[in-house]
Short mmCIF file of C-alpha atoms in Angstrom, two decimals:
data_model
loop_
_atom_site.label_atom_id
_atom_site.label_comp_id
_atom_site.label_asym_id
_atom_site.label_seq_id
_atom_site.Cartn_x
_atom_site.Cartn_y
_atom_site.Cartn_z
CA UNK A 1 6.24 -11.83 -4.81
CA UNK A 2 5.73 -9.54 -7.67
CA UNK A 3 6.24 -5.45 -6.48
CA UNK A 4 3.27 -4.21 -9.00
CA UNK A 5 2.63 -0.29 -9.45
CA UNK A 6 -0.73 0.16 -8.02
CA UNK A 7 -1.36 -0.42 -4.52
CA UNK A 8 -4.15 -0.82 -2.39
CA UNK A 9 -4.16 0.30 1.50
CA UNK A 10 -7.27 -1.53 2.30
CA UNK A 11 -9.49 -1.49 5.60
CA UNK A 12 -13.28 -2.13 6.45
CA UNK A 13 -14.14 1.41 7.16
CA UNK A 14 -13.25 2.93 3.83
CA UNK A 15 -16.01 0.42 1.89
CA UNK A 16 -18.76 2.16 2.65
CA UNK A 17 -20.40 -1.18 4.55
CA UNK A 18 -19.67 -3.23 2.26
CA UNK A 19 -17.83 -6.51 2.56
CA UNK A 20 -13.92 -5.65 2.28
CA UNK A 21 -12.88 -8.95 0.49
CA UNK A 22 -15.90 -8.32 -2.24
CA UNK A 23 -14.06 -4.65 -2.28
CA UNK A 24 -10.45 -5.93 -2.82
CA UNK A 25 -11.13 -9.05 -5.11
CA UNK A 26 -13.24 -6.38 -7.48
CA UNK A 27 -10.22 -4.37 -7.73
CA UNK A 28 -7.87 -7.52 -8.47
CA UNK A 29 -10.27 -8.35 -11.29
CA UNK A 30 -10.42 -5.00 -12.73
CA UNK A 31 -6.30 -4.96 -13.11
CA UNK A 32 -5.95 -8.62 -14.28
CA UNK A 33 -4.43 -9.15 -10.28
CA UNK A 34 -1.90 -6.72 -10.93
CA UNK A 35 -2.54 -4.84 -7.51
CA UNK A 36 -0.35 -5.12 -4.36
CA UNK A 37 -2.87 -5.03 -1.24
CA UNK A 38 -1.98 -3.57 1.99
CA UNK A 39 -4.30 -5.00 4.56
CA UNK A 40 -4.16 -1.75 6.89
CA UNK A 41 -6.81 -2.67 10.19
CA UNK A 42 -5.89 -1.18 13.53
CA UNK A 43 -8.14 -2.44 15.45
CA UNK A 44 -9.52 -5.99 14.41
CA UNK A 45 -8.05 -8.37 16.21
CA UNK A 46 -5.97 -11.18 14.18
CA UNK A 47 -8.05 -13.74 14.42
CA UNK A 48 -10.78 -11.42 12.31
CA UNK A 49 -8.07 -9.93 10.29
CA UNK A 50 -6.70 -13.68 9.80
CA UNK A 51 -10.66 -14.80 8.21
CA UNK A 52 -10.45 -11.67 6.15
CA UNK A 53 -7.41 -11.95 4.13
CA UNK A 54 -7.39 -15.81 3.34
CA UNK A 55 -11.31 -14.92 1.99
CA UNK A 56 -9.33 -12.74 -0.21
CA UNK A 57 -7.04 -15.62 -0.96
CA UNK A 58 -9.57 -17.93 -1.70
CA UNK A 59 -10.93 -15.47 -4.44
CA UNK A 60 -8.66 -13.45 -5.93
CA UNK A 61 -6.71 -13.48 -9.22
CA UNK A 62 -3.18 -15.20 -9.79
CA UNK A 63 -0.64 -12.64 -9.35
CA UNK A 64 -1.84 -10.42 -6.95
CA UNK A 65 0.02 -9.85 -4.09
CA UNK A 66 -0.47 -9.51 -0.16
CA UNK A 67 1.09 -7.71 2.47
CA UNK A 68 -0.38 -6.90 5.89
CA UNK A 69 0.39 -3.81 7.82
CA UNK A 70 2.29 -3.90 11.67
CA UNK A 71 1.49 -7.33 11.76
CA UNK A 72 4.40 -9.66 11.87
CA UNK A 73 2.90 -12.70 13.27
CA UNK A 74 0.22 -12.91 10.72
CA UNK A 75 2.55 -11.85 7.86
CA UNK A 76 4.68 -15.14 8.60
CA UNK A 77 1.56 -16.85 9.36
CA UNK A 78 -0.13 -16.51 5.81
CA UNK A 79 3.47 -16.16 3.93
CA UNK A 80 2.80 -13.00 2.69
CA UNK A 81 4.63 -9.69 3.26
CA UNK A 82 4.95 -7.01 6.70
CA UNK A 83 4.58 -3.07 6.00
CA UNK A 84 5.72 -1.52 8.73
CA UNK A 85 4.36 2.09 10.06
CA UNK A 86 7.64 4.83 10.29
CA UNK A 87 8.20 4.80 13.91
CA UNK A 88 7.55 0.32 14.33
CA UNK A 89 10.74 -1.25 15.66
CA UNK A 90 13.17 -2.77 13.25
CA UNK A 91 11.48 -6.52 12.25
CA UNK A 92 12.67 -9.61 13.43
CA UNK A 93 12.94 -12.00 10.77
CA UNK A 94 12.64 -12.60 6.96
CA UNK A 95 9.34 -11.60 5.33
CA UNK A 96 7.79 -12.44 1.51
CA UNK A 97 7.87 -8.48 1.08
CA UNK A 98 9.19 -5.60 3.34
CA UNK A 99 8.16 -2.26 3.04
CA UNK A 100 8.14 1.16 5.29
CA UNK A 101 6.33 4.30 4.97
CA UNK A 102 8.36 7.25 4.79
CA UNK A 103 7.92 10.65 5.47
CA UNK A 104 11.32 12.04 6.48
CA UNK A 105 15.32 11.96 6.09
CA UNK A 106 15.48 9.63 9.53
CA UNK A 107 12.91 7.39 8.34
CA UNK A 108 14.45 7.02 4.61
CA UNK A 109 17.86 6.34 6.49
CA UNK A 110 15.66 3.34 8.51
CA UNK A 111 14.03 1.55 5.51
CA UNK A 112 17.21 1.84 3.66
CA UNK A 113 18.82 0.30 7.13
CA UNK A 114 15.92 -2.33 7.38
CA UNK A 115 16.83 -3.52 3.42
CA UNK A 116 12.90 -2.77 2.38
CA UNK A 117 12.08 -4.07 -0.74
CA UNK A 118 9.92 -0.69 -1.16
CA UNK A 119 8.98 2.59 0.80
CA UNK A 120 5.81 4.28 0.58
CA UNK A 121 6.19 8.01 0.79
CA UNK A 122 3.55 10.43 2.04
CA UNK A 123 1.56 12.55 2.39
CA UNK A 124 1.84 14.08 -1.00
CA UNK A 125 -1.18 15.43 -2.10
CA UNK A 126 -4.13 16.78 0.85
CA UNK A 127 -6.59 14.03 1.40
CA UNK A 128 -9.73 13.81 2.33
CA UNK A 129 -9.10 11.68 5.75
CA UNK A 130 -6.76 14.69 6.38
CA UNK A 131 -8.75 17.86 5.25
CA UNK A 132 -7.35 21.12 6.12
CA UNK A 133 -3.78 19.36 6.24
CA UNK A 134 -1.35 20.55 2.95
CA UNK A 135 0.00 17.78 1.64
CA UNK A 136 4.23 17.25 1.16
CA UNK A 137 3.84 17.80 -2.56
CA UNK A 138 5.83 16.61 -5.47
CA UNK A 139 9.40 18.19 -4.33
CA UNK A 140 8.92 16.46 -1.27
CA UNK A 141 8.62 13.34 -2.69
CA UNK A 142 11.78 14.11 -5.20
CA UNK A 143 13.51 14.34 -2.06
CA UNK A 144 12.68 11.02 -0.60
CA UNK A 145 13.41 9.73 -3.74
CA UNK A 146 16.75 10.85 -4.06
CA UNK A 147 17.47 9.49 -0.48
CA UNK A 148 15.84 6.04 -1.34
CA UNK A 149 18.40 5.28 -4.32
CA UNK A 150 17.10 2.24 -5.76
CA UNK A 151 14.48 1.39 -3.39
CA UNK A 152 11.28 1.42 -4.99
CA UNK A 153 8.82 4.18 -3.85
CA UNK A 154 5.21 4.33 -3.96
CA UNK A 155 3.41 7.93 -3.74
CA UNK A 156 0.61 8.12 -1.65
CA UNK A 157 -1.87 10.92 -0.29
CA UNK A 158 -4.79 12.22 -2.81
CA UNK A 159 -4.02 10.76 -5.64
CA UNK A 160 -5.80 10.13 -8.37
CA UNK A 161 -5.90 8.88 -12.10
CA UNK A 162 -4.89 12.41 -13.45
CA UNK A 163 -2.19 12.86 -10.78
CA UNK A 164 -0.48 9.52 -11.60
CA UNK A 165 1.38 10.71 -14.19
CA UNK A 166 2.91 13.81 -12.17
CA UNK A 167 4.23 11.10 -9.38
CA UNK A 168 6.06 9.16 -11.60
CA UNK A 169 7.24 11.72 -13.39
CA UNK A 170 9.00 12.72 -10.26
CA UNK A 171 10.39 9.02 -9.96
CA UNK A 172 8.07 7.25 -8.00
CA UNK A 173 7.94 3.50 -8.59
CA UNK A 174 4.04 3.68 -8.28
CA UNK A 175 1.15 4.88 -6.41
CA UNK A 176 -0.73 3.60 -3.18
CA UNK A 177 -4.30 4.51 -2.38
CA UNK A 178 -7.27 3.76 -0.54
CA UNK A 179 -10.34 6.15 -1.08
CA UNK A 180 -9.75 5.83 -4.70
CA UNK A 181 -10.60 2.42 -4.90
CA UNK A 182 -12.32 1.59 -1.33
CA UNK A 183 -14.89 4.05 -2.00
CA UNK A 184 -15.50 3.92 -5.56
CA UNK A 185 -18.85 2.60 -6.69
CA UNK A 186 -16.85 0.28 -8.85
CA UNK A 187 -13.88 -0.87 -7.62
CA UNK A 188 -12.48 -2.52 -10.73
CA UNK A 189 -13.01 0.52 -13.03
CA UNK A 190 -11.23 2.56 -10.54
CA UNK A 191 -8.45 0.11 -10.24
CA UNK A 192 -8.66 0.33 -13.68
CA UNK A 193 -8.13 3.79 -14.54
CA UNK A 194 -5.77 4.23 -11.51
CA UNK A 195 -3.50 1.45 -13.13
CA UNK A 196 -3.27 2.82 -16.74
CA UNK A 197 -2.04 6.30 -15.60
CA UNK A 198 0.82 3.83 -14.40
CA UNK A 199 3.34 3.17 -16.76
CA UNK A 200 3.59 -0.70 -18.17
#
């Protein structure tokens, strides 16, 4: 599975009603499938979560690739890679694509222990589903970084097109979001913009 820059933490709630799949196959389009698409529900039952993605399979652009969050049945069930949440038991198995979110030395030392094939490390900038809550900022995120080593990192928390550049600046593989592109009026021109701050 290809590890692109730019990925999406998708869930029904952030689309403003509207259908998710329509939301996450207009972002493939607008990046040519170059999006990575974290399927992030924590409460719809599999079977519902199941319909969901494989509509998104059905539609959406060579390339792009799927991973589903805390779900390891489903992950092996649709061949497509397991995020795991910081504090989720160590996975059983052998997944697509393995990834972690991050947000401290222990939990570096983890995905590093698990053998992720990325982290995602948060929360950098303040975000709207957190207001009031500073976010970790950019040395944070240096500092994961330097404890990751090789392990590619994705920023995420409030970013946007004209922070992009700062992250990877910092050394950050790419950028995940949600808001950004869930909530946009046009997904695809938000994918769009978000993925040519990112570097080729």
């Amino acid at each position: 599975m290809i590890l692109h820059r730019l990925m999406l933490v998708a869930d029904q709630q952030g689309t403003g009603g509207r259908p998710l799949p329509d939301v996450v196959v207009r972002a493939a389009n607008g990046v040519g499938g170059r999006l990575v698409v974290q399927f992030r529900e924590r409460e719809m039952p599999d079977r519902e979560l199941l319909a969901v993605i494989s509509a998104v399979q059905r539609r959406m652009p060579p390339h792009t690739t799927l991973i589903v969050n805390d779900r390891p049945a489903l992950a092996r069930e649709l061949d497509i890679g397991l995020h795991l949440p910081a504090r989720s038991a160590k996975p059983d198995g052998r997944y697509a694509l393995l990834g972690r979110s991050v947000h401290d030395q222990r939990e570096s030392r983890q995905a590093l222990d698990d053998n992720v094939d990325y982290a995602v490390v948060g929360t950098i900038f303040e975000t709207a589903s957190h207001p009031g809550r500073a976010g970790a900022g950019l040395a944070h995120l240096s500092e994961m970084r330097a404890l990751l080593g090789d392990t590619p990192c994705y920023a995420i928390g409030g970013i946007n097109a004209e922070r992009v550049p700062r992250a990877v600046d910092i050394g950050a593989w790419g950028v995940a979001v949600r808001t950004a592109i869930l909530a946009a009026d046009d997904p695809a021109e938000a994918a769009y913009r978000l993925h040519g701050s990112l570097p080729a």
